[in-house]
mmCIF file of N, CA and C in Angstrom:
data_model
loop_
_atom_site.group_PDB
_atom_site.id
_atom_site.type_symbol
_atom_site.label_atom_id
_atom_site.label_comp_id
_atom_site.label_asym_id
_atom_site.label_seq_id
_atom_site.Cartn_x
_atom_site.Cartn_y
_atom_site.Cartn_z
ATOM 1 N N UNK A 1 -160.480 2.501 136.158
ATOM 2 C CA UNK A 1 -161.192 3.637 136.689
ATOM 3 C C UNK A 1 -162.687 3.491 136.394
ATOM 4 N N UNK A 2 -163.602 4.172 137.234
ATOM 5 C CA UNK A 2 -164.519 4.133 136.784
ATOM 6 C C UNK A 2 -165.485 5.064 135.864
ATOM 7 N N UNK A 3 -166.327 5.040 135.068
ATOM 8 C CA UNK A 3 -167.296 5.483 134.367
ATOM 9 C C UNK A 3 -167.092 7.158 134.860
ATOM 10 N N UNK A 4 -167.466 7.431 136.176
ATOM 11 C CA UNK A 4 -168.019 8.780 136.479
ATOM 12 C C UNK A 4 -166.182 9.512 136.904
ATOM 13 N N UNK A 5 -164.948 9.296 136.744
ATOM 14 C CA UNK A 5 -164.380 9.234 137.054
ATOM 15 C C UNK A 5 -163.573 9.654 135.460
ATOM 16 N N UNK A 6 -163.866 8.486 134.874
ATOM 17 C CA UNK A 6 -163.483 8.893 133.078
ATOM 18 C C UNK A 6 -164.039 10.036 132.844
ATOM 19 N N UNK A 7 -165.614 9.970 133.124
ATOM 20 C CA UNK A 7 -166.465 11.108 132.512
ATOM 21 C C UNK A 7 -165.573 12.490 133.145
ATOM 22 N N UNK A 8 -165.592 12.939 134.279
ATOM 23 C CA UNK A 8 -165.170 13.600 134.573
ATOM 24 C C UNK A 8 -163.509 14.404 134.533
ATOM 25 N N UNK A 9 -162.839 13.495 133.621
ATOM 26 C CA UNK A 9 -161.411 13.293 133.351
ATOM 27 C C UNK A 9 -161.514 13.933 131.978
ATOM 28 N N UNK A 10 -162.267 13.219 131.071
ATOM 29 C CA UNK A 10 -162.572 14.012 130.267
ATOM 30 C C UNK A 10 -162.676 15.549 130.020
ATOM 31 N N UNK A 11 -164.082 15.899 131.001
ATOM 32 C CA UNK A 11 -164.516 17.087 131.181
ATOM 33 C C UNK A 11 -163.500 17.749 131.416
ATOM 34 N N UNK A 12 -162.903 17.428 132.556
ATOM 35 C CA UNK A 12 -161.752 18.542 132.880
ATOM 36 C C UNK A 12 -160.372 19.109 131.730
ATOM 37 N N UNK A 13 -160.101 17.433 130.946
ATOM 38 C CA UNK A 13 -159.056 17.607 130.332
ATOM 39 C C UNK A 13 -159.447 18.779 128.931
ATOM 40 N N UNK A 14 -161.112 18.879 128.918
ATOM 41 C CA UNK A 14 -161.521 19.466 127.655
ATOM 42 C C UNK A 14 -161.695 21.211 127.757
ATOM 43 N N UNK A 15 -162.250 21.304 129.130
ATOM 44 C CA UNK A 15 -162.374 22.349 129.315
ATOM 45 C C UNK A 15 -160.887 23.392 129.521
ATOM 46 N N UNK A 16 -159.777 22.509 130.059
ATOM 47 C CA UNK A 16 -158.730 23.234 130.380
ATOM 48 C C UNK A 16 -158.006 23.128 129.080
ATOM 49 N N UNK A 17 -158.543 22.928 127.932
ATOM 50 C CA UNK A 17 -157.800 22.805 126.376
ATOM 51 C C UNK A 17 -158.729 23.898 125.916
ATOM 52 N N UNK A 18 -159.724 24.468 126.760
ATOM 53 C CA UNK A 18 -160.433 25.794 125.960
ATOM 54 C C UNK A 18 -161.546 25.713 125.584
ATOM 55 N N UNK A 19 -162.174 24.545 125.894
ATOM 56 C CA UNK A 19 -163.539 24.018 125.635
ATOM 57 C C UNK A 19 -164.396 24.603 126.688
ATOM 58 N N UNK A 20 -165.668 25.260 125.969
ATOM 59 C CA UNK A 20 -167.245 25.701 126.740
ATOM 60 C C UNK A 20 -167.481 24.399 127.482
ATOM 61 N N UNK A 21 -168.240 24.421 128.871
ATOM 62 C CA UNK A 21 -168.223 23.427 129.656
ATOM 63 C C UNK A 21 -169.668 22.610 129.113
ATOM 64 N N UNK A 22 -170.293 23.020 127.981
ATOM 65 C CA UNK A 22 -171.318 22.011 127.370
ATOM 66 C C UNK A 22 -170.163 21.420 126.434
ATOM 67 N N UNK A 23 -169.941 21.837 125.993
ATOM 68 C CA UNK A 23 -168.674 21.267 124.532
ATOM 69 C C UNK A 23 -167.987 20.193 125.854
ATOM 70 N N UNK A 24 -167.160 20.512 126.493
ATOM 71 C CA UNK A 24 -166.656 20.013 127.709
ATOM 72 C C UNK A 24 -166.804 18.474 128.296
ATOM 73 N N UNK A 25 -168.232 18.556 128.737
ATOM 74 C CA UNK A 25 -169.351 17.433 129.146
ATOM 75 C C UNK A 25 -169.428 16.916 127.768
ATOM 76 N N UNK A 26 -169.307 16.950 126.347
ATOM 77 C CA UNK A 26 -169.560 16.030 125.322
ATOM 78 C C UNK A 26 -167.851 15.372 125.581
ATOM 79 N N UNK A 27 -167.000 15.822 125.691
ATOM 80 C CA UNK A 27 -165.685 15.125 125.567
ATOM 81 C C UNK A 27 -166.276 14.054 126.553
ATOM 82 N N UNK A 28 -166.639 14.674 127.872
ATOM 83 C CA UNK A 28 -166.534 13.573 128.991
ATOM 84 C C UNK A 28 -167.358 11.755 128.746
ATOM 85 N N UNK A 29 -168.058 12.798 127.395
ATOM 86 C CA UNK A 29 -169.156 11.391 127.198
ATOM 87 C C UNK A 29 -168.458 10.509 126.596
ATOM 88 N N UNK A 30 -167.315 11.210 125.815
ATOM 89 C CA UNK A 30 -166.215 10.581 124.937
ATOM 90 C C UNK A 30 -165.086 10.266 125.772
ATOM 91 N N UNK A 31 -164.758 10.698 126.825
ATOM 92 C CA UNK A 31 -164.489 9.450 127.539
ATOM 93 C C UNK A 31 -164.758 8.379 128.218
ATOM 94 N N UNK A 32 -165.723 8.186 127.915
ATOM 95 C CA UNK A 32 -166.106 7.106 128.536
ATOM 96 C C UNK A 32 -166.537 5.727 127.438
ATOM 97 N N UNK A 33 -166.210 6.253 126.224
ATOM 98 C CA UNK A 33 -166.372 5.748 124.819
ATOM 99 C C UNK A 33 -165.382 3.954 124.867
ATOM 100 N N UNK A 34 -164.352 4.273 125.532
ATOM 101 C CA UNK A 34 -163.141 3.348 125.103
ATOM 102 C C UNK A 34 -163.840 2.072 125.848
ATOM 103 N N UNK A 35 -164.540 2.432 127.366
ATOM 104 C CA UNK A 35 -165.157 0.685 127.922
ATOM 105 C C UNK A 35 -166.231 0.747 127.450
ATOM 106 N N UNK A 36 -166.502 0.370 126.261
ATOM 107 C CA UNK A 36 -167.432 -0.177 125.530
ATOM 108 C C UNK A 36 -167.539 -1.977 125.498
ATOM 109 N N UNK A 37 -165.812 -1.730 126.127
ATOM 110 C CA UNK A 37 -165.095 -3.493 125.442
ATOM 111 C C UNK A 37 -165.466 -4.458 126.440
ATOM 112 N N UNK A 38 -166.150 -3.451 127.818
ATOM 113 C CA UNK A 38 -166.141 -4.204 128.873
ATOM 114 C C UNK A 38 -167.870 -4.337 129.420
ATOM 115 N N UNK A 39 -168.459 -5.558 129.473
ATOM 116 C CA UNK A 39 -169.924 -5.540 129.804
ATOM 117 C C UNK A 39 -170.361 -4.742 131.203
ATOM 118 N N UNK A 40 -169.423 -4.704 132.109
ATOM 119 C CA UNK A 40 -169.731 -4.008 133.264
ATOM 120 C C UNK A 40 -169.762 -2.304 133.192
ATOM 121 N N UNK A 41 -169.245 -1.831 132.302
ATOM 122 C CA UNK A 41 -169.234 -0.669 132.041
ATOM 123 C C UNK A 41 -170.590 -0.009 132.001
ATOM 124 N N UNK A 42 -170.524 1.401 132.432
ATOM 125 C CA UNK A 42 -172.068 2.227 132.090
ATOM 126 C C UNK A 42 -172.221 2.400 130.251
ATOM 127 N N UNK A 43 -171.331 2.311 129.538
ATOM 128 C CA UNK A 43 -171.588 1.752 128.065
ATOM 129 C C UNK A 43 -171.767 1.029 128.168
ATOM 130 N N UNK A 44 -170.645 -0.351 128.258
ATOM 131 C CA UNK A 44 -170.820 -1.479 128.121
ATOM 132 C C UNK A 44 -172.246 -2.215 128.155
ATOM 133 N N UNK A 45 -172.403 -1.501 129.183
ATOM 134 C CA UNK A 45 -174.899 -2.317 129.808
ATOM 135 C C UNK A 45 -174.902 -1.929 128.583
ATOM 136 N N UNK A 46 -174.964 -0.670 128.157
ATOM 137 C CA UNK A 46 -175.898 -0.082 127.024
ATOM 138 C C UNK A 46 -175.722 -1.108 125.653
ATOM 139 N N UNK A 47 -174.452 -1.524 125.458
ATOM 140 C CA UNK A 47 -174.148 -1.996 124.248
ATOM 141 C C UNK A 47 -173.385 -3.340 124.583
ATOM 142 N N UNK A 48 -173.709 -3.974 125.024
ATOM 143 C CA UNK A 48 -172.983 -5.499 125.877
ATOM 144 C C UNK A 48 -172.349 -6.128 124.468
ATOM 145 N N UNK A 49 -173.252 -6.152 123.006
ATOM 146 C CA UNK A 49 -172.654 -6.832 121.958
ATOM 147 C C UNK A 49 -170.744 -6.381 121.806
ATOM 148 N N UNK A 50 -170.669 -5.543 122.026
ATOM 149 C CA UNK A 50 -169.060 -5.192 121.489
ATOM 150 C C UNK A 50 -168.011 -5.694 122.425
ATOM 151 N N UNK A 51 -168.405 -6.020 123.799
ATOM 152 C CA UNK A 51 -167.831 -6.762 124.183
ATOM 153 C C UNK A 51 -167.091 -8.185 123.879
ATOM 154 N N UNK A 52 -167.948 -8.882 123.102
ATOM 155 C CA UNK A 52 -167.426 -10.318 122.463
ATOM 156 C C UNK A 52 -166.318 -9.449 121.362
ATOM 157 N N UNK A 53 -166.473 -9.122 120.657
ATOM 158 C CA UNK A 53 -165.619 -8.011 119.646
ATOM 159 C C UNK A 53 -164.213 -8.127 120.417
ATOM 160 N N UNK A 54 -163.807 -7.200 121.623
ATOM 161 C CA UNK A 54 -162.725 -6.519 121.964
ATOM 162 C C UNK A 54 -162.291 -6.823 123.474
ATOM 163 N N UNK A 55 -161.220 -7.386 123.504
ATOM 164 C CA UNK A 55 -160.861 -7.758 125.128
ATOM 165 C C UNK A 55 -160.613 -5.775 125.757
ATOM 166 N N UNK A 56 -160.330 -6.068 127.333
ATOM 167 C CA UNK A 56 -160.796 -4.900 127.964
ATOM 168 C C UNK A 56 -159.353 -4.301 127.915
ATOM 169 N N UNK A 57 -159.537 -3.103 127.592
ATOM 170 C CA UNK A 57 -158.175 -2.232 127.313
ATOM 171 C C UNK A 57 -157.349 -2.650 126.194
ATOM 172 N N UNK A 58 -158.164 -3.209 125.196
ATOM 173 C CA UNK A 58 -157.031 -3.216 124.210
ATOM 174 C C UNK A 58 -157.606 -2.523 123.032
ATOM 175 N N UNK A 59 -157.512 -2.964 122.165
ATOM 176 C CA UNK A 59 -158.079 -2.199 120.743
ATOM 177 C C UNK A 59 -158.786 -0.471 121.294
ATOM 178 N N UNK A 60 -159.916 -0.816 121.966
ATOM 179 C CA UNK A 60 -160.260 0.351 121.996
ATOM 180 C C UNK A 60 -159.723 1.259 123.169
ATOM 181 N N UNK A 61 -158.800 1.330 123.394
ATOM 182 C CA UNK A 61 -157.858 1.951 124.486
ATOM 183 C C UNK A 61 -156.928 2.366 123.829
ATOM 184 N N UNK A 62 -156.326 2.123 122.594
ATOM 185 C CA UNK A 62 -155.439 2.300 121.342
ATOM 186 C C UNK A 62 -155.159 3.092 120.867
ATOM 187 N N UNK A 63 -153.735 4.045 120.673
ATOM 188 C CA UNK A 63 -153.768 4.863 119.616
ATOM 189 C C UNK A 63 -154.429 4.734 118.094
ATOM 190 N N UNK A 64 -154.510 3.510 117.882
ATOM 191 C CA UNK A 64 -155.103 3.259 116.697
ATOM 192 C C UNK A 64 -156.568 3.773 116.623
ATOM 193 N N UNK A 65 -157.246 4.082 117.997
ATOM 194 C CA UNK A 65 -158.957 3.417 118.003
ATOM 195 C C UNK A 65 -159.015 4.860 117.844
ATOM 196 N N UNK A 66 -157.720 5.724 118.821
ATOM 197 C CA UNK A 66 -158.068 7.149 118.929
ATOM 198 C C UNK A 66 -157.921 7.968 117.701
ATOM 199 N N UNK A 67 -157.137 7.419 116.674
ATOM 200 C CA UNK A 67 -157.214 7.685 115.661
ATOM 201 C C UNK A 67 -158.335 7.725 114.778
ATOM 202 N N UNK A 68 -158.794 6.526 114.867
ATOM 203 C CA UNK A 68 -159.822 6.411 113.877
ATOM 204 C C UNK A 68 -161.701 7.031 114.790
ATOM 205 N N UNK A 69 -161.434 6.970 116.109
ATOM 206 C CA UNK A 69 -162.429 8.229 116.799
ATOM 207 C C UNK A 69 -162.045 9.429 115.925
ATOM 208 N N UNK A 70 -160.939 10.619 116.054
ATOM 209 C CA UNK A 70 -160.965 11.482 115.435
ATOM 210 C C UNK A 70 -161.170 11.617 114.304
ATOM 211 N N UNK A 71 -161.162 10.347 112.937
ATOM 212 C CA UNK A 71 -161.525 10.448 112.169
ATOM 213 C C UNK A 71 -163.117 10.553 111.915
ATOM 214 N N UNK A 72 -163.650 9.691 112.401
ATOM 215 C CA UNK A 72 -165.271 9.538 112.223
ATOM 216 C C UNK A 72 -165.579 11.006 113.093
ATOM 217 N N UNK A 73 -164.967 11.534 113.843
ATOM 218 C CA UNK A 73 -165.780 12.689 114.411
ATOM 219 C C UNK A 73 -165.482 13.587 113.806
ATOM 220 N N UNK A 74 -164.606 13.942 113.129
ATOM 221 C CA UNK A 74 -163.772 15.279 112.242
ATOM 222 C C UNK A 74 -164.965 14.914 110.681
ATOM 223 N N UNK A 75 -165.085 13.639 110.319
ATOM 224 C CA UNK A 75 -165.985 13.697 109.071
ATOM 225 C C UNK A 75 -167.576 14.071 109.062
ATOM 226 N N UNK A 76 -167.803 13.869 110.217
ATOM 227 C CA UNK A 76 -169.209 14.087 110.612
ATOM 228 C C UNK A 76 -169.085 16.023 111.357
ATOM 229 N N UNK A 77 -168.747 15.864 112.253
ATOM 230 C CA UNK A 77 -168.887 17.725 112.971
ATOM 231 C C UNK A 77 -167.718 18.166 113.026
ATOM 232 N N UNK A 78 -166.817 17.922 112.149
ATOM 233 C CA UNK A 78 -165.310 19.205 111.936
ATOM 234 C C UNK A 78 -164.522 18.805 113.016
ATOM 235 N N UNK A 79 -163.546 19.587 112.700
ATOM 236 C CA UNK A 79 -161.983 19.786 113.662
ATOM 237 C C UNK A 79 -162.433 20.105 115.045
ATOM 238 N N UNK A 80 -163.144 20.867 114.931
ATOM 239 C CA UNK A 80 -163.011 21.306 116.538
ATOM 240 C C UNK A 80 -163.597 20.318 117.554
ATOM 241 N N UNK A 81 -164.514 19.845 117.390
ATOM 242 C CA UNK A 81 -165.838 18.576 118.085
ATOM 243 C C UNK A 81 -164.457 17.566 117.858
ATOM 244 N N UNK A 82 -163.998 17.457 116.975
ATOM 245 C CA UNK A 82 -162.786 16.013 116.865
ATOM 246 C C UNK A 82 -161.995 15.886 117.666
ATOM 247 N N UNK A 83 -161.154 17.124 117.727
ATOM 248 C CA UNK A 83 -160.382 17.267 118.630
ATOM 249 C C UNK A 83 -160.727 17.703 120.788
ATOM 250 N N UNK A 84 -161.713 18.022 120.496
ATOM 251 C CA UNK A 84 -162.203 17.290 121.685
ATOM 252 C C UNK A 84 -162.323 15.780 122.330
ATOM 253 N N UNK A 85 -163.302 15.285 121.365
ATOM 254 C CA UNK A 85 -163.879 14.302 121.358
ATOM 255 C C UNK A 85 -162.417 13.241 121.953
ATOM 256 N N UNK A 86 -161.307 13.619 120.653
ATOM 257 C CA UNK A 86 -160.171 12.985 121.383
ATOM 258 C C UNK A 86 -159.448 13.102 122.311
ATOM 259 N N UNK A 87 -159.648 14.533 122.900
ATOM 260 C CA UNK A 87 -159.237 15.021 124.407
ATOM 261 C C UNK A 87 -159.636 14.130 125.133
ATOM 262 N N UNK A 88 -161.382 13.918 125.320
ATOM 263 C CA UNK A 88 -161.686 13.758 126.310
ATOM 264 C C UNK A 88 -161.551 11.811 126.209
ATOM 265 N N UNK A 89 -161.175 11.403 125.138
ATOM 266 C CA UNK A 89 -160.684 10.222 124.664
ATOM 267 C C UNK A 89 -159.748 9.791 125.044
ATOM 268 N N UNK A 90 -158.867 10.380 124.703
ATOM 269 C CA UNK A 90 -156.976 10.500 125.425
ATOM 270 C C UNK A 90 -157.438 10.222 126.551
ATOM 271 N N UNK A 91 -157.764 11.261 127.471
ATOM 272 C CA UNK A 91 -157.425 11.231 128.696
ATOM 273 C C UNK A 91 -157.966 9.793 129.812
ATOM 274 N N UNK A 92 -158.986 9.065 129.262
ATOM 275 C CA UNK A 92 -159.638 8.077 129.541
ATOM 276 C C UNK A 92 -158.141 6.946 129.353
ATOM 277 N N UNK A 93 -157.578 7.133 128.094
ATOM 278 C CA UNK A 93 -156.333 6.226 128.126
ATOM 279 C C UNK A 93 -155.408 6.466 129.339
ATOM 280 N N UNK A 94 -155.204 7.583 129.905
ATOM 281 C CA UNK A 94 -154.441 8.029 130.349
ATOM 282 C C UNK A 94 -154.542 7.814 131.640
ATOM 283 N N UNK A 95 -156.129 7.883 132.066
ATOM 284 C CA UNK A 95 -156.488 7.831 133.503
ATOM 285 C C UNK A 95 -156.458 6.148 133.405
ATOM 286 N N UNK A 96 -156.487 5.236 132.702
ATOM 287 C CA UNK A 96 -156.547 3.736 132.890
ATOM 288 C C UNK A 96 -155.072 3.441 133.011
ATOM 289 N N UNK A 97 -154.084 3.854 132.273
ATOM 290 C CA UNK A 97 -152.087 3.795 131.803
ATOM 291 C C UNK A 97 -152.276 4.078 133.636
ATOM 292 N N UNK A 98 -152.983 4.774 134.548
ATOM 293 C CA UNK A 98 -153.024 4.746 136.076
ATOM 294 C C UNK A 98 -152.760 3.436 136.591
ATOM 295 N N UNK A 99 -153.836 2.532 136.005
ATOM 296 C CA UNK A 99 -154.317 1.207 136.821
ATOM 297 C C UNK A 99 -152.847 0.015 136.567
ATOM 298 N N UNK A 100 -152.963 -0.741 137.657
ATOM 299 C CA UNK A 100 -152.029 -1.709 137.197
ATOM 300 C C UNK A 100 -151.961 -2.644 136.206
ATOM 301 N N UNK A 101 -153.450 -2.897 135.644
ATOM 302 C CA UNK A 101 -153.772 -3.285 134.241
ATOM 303 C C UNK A 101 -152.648 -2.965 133.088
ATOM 304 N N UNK A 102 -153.131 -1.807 133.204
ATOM 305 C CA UNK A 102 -152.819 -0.573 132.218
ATOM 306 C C UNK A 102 -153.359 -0.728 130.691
ATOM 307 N N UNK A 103 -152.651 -0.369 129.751
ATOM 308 C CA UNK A 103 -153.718 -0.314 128.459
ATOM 309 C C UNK A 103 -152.468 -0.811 127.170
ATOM 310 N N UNK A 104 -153.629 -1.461 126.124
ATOM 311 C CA UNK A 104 -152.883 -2.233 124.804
ATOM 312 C C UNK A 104 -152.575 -0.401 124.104
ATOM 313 N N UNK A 105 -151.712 0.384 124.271
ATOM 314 C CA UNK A 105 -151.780 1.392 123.862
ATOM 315 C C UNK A 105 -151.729 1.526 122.434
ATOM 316 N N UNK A 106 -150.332 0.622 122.042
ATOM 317 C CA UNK A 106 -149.584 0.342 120.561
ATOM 318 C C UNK A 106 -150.417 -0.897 120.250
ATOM 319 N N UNK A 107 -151.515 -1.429 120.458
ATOM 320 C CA UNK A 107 -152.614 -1.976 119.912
ATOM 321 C C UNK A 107 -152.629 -2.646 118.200
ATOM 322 N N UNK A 108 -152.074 -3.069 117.429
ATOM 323 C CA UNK A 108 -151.950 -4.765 118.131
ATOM 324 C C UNK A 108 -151.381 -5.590 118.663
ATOM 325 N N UNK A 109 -149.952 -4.881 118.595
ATOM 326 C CA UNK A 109 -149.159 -5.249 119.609
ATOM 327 C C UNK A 109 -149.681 -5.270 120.994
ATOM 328 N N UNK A 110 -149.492 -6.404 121.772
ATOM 329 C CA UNK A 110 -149.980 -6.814 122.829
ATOM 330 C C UNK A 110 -149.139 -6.199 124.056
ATOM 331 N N UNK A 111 -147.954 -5.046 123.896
ATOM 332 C CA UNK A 111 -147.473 -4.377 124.892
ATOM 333 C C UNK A 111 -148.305 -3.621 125.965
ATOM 334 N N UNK A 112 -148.706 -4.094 126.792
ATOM 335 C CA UNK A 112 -149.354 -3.151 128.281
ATOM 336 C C UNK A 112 -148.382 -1.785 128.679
ATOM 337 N N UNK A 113 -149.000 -1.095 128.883
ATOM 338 C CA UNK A 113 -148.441 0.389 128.999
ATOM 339 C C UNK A 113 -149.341 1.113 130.574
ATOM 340 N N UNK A 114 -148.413 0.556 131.743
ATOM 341 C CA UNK A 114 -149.008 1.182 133.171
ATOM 342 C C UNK A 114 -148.019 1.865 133.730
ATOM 343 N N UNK A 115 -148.266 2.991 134.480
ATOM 344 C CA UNK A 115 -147.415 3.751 134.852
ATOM 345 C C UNK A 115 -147.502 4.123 136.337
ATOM 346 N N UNK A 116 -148.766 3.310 136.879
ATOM 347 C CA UNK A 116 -149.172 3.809 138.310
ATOM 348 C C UNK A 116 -149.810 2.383 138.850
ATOM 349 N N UNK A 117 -150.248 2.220 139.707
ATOM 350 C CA UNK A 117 -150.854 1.209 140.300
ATOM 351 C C UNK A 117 -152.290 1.687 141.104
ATOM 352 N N UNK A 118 -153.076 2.772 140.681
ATOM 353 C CA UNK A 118 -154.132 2.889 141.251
ATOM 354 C C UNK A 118 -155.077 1.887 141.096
ATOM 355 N N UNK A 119 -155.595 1.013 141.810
ATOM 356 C CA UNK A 119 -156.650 0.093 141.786
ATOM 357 C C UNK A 119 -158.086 0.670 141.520
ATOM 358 N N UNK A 120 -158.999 0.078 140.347
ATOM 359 C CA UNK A 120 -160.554 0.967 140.314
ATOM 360 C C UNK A 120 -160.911 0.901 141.709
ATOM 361 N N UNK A 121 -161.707 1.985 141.772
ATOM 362 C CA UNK A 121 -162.681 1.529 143.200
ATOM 363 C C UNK A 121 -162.049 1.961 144.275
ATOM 364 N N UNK A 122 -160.721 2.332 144.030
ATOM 365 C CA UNK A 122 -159.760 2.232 145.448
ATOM 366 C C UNK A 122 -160.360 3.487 146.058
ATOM 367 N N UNK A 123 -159.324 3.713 147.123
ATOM 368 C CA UNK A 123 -159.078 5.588 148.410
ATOM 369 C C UNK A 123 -158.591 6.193 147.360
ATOM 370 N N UNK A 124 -157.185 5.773 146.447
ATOM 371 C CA UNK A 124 -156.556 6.750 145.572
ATOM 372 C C UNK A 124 -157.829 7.064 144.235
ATOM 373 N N UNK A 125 -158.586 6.069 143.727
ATOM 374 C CA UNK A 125 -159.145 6.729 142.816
ATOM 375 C C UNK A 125 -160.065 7.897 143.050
ATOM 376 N N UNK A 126 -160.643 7.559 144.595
ATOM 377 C CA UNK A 126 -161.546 8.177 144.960
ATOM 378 C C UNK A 126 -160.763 9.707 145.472
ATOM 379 N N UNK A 127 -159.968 9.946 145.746
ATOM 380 C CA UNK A 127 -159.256 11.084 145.575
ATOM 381 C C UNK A 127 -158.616 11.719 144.438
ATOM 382 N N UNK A 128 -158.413 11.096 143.482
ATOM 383 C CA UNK A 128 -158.333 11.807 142.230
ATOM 384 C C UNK A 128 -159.748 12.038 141.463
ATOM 385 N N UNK A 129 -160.617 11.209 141.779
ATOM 386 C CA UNK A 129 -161.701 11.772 141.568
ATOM 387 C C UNK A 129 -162.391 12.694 141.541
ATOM 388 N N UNK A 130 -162.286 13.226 143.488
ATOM 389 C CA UNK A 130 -162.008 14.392 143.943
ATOM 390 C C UNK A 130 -161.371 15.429 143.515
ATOM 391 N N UNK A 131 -160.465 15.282 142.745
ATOM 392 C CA UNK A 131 -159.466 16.263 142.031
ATOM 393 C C UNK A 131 -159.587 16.242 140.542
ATOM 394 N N UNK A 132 -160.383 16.091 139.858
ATOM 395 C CA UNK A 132 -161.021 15.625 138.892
ATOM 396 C C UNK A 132 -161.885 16.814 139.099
ATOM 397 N N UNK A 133 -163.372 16.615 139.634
ATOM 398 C CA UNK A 133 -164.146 17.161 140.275
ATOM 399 C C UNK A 133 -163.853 18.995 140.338
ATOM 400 N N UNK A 134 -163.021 18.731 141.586
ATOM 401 C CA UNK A 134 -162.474 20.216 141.586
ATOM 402 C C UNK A 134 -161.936 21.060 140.665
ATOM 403 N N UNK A 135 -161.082 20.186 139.424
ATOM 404 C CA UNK A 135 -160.263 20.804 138.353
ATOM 405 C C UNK A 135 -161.691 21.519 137.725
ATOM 406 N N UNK A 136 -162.789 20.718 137.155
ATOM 407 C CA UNK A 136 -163.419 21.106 136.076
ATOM 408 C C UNK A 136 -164.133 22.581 137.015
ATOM 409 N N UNK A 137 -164.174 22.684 138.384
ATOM 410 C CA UNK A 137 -164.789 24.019 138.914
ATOM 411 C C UNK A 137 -163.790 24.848 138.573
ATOM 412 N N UNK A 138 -162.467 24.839 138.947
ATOM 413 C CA UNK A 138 -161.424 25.819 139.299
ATOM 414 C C UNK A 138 -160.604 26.269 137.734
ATOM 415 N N UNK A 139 -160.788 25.577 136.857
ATOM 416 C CA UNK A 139 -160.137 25.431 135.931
ATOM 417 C C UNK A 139 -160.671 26.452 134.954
ATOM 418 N N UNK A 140 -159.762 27.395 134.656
ATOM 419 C CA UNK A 140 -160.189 28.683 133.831
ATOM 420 C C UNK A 140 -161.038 30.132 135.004
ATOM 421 N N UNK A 141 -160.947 30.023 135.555
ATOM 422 C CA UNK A 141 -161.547 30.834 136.186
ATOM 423 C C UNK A 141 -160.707 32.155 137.058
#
């Protein structure tokens, strides 16, 4: 999936867990946290070094990684920012477990975990996108 697509997956998944739509938009930034691993990513540009680090969808796609996200965010700004942060974290796993890739979930174990075959870039992403989009308007209201 892509960047604006995570971001927005995020957002939605945060706000419909009860999150203010600024609180909201920080999950979304946190989803977009996990392609760090990948140089093409809108992280990835930013931080290209972590790429050599981590093949794409594994480690940091991880229950393990999401674990230790909620930790560093719960020690620094509390429970509540944490548990966002991993909302909008999760759901980035969740929207990739889409792609036919899919994701190192149980991380280090090398088991792939896909459940859909949406291709990035595709008509289908671009319609859940769309629905993405719409959730974070309609959602709570």
């Amino acid at each position: 999936m892509t960047s604006l697509t995570h971001f927005l997956g995020g957002t939605a998944a945060a706000y419909a867990a009860g999150a203010e739509l600024v609180v909201s938009a920080a999950a979304g930034f946190a989803a977009v946290l996990p392609d760090i691993d990948t140089p093409r990513s809108f992280i990835g540009k930013k931080l290209p070094f972590f790429s050599f680090f981590f093949r794409h969808r594994g480690f940091t796609h991880s229950l393990m990684f999401a674990v230790f996200v909620y930790i560093l965010v719960y020690r620094f700004l509390g429970v509540e920012p944490a548990l966002y942060a991993v909302t909008g974290f999760g759901s980035h796993i969740l929207l990739d477990m889409l792609n036919p890739s899919g994701v190192e979930l149980f991380w280090p174990l090398p088991w792939r975990v896909s459940i859909l075959k949406i291709r990035t870039g595709s008509f289908c992403e671009i319609l859940l996108l769309a629905g993405l989009a719409a959730a974070v308007l309609v959602i709570r209201r």
